[in-house]
Amino acid sequence: MQVALKIWRFDAVAGERKLVDYEIDAPEWVTLLDVLDLIKDQVDGTLAYRKSCRMMICGSCGMRMDGAAVLACKIRMYDIAQSGHIPVISAMGNMPIVKDLVTDMQPFWGKIRAMSPWLQPGYQDPGEKEFVVSEEQMDTIHKESLCIMCGCCVSECNSMESDPEFLGPAALAKGMRFVGDVRDHATVERLQEYSGQHGIWDCTRCYFCQERCPKGVDPRDAIAKLGAEAMKEGIDSDMGAKHAKWFVTSSKTTGWLRETELVPKTQGVARSLKEVKFAMGLLKHGKVPPPIPPHVAKDVDEARALFDLVSQQGRGGAAGIVQGEHALERLEFEQGGNPDRDPFGEGSFPEPFLPGQGEGEEEAES
Amino acid sequence: MRTVAYYKGCLASLSAKELDISTQALAPKVGLELVELERVTCCGAGDIHEAEPDYYLHLNARILAYAEETGSDTLMTVCNVCTLNLRQANFQLKGDAALLERVNANLVSVGAPAYSGGVDVQHFLWLVSAGEGYELLRQAAHKGLKGLKIAPFYGCQILRPSKLLGFEDPDKPSSLERIIEACGGEAIDYPAKIKCCGFPIIQAREDVALGELIQPIEQASEAGADAIVTPCPLCHLSLDAWQSKLREQTGRDFRMPILHLSQLIGVAAGLDDSELKFKRHVVSVAPVVEHLRI
C-alpha cells in the first residue's frame, strides 16, 4: 500500500524548520516506526529519530502524530493510509529539539533523578525469614510501575508549557511508585519534597498525560494519589493543599463550596488583601457570593456523617483511588469489545511459559 | 419531553447563577424537563478526589443515589468537572459489586438512599448536540446568531480522559461546532480549544494558570472571534473574570466576551435579558448583543 506522511524536519545548526512530504510503498502491516525506517532507508538517510525495541517497551520512539504524542511503534498505519489522511509527524513538545524528531531528554531525566527513584528501605535485616509484600500492597503502585519513560505525557503537559520547572507527570508518577511502595521508608521526606513549588500542586488536571500515556500509567491519578498521601501525612502547607482542604470543609459544613472564603483559606488573609481591587471588580457582577447567610444544602448532615464514617474505614490516602482502579480497567476492557470476559477473573491470564513446552509445535512450523 | 435529573453543582448555584437561569429557561425548548436535585452537595471537584478520595466516592455515590430516586435514568450536568467526577464514580461503583456494597451500606447508615447503578451521567452539551435534542435545538434556535464568529472552547474534563467521557474524539471534537452552526453562527477553529484554561490552579499558582489561560483567548482573538463559548462554568469564570489579570500582566486588553453554552443557544432561541443575565459577566457581552440587534 502507499503511505504518505508529512514530517517536520529541523536542522539545529542552521536553525531551519520545514515540513516535508514523503510517500512510500509499504506492506500492510507497517507501524509508523516501520514507515520512518523505510523512508530513512530508501528516501533520505539524514532523517533523525530515536528507536530501539520496536515493541512498546523501550520508550525510545515517542513523537507527535497530528499534534498528539504517540509511540511510533504502537501506531498501525493501515487504517490511516486507507482513509487517505496524511498525518503530520513532529518532535515531542515541552523539550528542546536536537534534530528532526529527536528531542533533548536531559530536562526529563533531571526531573526523574530529582525524585530519588530508588528504594530507601531503612528496615532491619529480617533475619531467617523474608518480608512478604501482599498483592494488595503491590496493587497500589501497579500502574505507576508500568512507566517506560517515553516522555509522551511530558510532551503534552499543559502546566509544564507554562512552568518549565514543573516536575511533571512522568517524574511524579515515578515518585508515587516509591511513595506507595511498602518497602520504602522515606515516604514523609519524599512527600515533603514533592509538595514544593514546582511539585504536586502545580498540576492543572488537564488529563492530557492520562490520555496520551501509551502504557496505562495514568499519571494524573498518580499525582492525585501523591496529594492524598501528603494530606494524610499532614503535609498540607502548600496553597494547593489548602485549596483542596477547603473543599472538604465546605462539603461537610454547608454542602456546597463556600467560594468567597476559598481565596483567604487558600492564600491566607494577608495575601488575599492584595486581591481586594480584583474582587471588587467581580463583586459588581455577582461573582463574589456573600458568605453570610451561607448557602446550605438540604440534609447536609448526611455528608458530614459520611465523612466521619469513612474516616474510620481505613481507605484514607491513595487507597481511596486505588480501590476504584479495577472497575475502571474493566471499563476499558469492555470498550475493547469483550464484555463477557472478566479481566481479573479466573483463567483470564495466559498460562506461564515453562521450559520444554511448545517446542515440538515450533519445530513443526519451521 | 425527556425527563432528566438535574445536578447544577456549586458555581451554577452561586457565582455563575446565569448558567442555571439560562439552562432552566432553555430546557423546555430543547425537549428537556429538569428535575432539580435538592438534597445534594458539591461533587468535590478534583480537590476532594485528591484530598480525601474515599469521601469523594461517597459524596458522588450519594448524588447518584438521589438522582436515581427521581426515577430518571439520566443525570444531567452543566459543568465539566462535575461530569468527570460523577462519571468516574459511577463507573467505579457499577464495575465493582463489592465496592458498591460497601458504599451503599455507608449511604444507608447515614440516612441516604442506596444506589443500584441505574443512572447515566450526561453533560447538557451531549444531550443537545446529537439525536432528538439536536433536532429540537435546530428548530428552537430560529432567531439565529446572524453569522457571528464564535470560538468553541471545550475545556479539559469533558474530553479527557476519553475512557471515562467518551462522547467524541478528544482531539477533534465537533459537538460545539455543530451547535454554533445550528444557531446560525460561524465556528472558529484554533489549536487551544481543547487545552486547559488553568482554573484548577488559578488560586494556588496564578502565574502558571495565566500562562495557560492566555492561549485560548489570544488565539481566538487573532482568529477574529466575536466571542468564546464554553460548556464549563469553571472555564467561564477563568476566561471571563481573569481577563483583567491578563491585561495587568501583558498590557493586552482582549475584551473577549465569554458565553455559557446555554446562553449561546439561548440568544439564538430568543430568550430575553432576564433569562440570559449577561450583566453578570465581567467582560461586557454588549458587542455580541448589538450585533444581533442589527
XYZ file of N, CA and C in Angstrom, chain A residues 158-164 201-204 267 271 275 278 282, chain B residues 153 192 195-219 234-252 254:
189
model
N 0.124 20.554 30.046
C -0.241 21.968 29.929
C 0.424 22.825 31.000
N 0.573 22.297 32.212
C 1.232 23.087 33.257
C 2.699 23.309 32.927
N 3.335 22.286 32.327
C 4.766 22.421 32.035
C 5.024 23.427 30.921
N 4.070 23.576 30.021
C 4.204 24.612 28.984
C 4.333 25.978 29.643
N 3.607 26.127 30.746
C 3.563 27.412 31.420
C 4.673 27.529 32.469
N 5.002 26.424 33.131
C 6.078 26.406 34.124
C 7.042 25.274 33.777
N 8.093 25.570 32.979
C 9.019 24.514 32.546
C 9.687 23.772 33.704
N 1.251 20.209 43.462
C 0.138 21.166 43.372
C 0.255 22.099 42.167
N 1.218 21.855 41.300
C 1.343 22.591 40.039
C 0.447 21.983 38.959
N -0.016 20.764 39.198
C -0.782 20.044 38.166
C -2.131 20.716 37.960
N -2.463 21.006 36.708
C -3.705 21.723 36.394
C -4.853 20.784 36.034
N -4.959 31.328 50.180
C -3.796 32.210 50.080
C -3.415 32.866 51.399
N -2.255 37.877 52.011
C -2.104 37.846 50.561
C -3.424 38.176 49.856
N -5.799 41.257 46.794
C -6.739 40.937 45.724
C -8.038 41.740 45.841
N -9.266 43.444 42.639
C -9.745 42.430 41.701
C -11.123 41.902 42.137
N -15.150 41.867 40.502
C -16.008 40.686 40.373
C -17.330 40.870 41.123
N -14.730 26.662 23.048
C -13.685 26.253 23.995
C -14.253 25.112 24.828
N -5.891 25.839 20.680
C -6.060 25.753 22.139
C -7.483 25.414 22.563
N -7.473 22.714 25.069
C -6.487 22.776 26.150
C -7.088 23.323 27.445
N -6.200 23.481 28.435
C -6.647 23.842 29.776
C -6.723 25.360 29.939
N -7.724 25.817 30.716
C -7.873 27.248 30.984
C -7.098 27.644 32.239
N -6.554 26.670 32.966
C -5.761 26.969 34.162
C -6.561 27.090 35.446
N -7.876 26.930 35.377
C -8.700 27.234 36.545
C -8.352 26.458 37.822
N -8.093 25.143 37.723
C -7.865 24.403 38.983
C -6.713 24.952 39.823
N -5.744 25.627 39.195
C -4.617 26.140 39.995
C -4.565 27.667 39.995
N -5.677 28.311 39.628
C -5.645 29.764 39.479
C -5.473 30.469 40.824
N -5.861 29.792 41.929
C -5.668 30.395 43.250
C -4.286 30.068 43.800
N -3.854 28.836 43.601
C -2.613 28.393 44.233
C -1.375 28.690 43.390
N -1.534 28.770 42.056
C -0.397 29.005 41.157
C -0.846 29.958 40.046
N -1.139 31.184 40.419
C -1.769 32.084 39.456
C -0.925 32.296 38.194
N 0.387 32.430 38.345
C 1.228 32.683 37.173
C 1.188 31.522 36.187
N 1.244 30.310 36.721
C 1.189 29.125 35.853
C -0.164 29.084 35.137
N -1.216 29.357 35.898
C -2.570 29.313 35.329
C -2.750 30.366 34.232
N -2.224 31.574 34.480
C -2.399 32.632 33.471
C -1.664 32.293 32.180
N -0.542 31.570 32.294
C 0.187 31.123 31.109
C -0.628 30.163 30.262
N -1.543 29.458 30.900
C -2.453 28.566 30.171
C -3.648 29.340 29.635
N -4.169 30.228 30.511
C -5.389 30.968 30.173
C -5.233 31.837 28.925
N -4.040 32.415 28.759
C -3.877 33.363 27.649
C -3.995 32.685 26.285
N -3.656 31.397 26.220
C -3.620 30.738 24.911
C -4.959 30.756 24.167
N -6.039 30.245 24.772
C -7.311 30.277 24.023
C -7.787 31.699 23.725
N -7.590 32.614 24.674
C -8.093 33.973 24.458
C -7.317 34.655 23.339
N -6.002 34.510 23.361
C -5.165 35.109 22.336
C -5.462 34.505 20.956
N -5.508 33.175 20.913
C -5.724 32.516 19.617
C -7.109 32.817 19.047
N -16.428 26.675 35.200
C -15.099 26.963 35.746
C -14.239 27.608 34.666
N -14.291 27.039 33.452
C -13.610 27.677 32.321
C -14.173 29.079 32.139
N -15.507 29.202 32.259
C -16.132 30.506 32.070
C -15.574 31.524 33.046
N -15.465 31.096 34.310
C -15.003 32.024 35.348
C -13.568 32.473 35.082
N -12.685 31.545 34.728
C -11.305 31.989 34.492
C -11.215 32.817 33.212
N -11.877 32.380 32.131
C -11.802 33.118 30.867
C -12.399 34.521 31.004
N -13.480 34.618 31.772
C -14.192 35.893 31.901
C -13.556 36.780 32.979
N -13.492 36.261 34.204
C -13.081 37.112 35.324
C -11.581 37.390 35.348
N -10.773 36.445 34.886
C -9.325 36.635 34.982
C -8.728 37.362 33.763
N -9.569 37.756 32.811
C -9.047 38.530 31.674
C -8.401 39.824 32.132
N -8.936 40.405 33.224
C -8.357 41.663 33.711
C -6.927 41.436 34.212
N -6.684 40.243 34.756
C -5.317 39.925 35.221
C -4.374 39.779 34.029
N -4.876 39.235 32.924
C -4.043 39.145 31.726
C -3.681 40.545 31.242
N -4.654 41.444 31.368
C -4.408 42.824 30.946
C -3.299 43.434 31.807
N -3.383 43.225 33.121
C -2.349 43.744 34.024
C -0.988 43.155 33.681
N -0.975 41.851 33.387
C 0.287 41.151 33.210
C 0.927 41.419 31.844
N 0.105 41.475 30.795
C 0.654 41.560 29.440
C 0.401 42.912 28.782
N -0.452 43.718 29.374
C -0.792 45.001 28.774
C -1.759 44.882 27.610
N -2.199 43.667 27.329
C -3.120 43.485 26.202
C -4.555 43.358 26.703
N -7.956 42.149 25.729
C -8.638 41.343 24.702
C -10.135 41.657 24.601
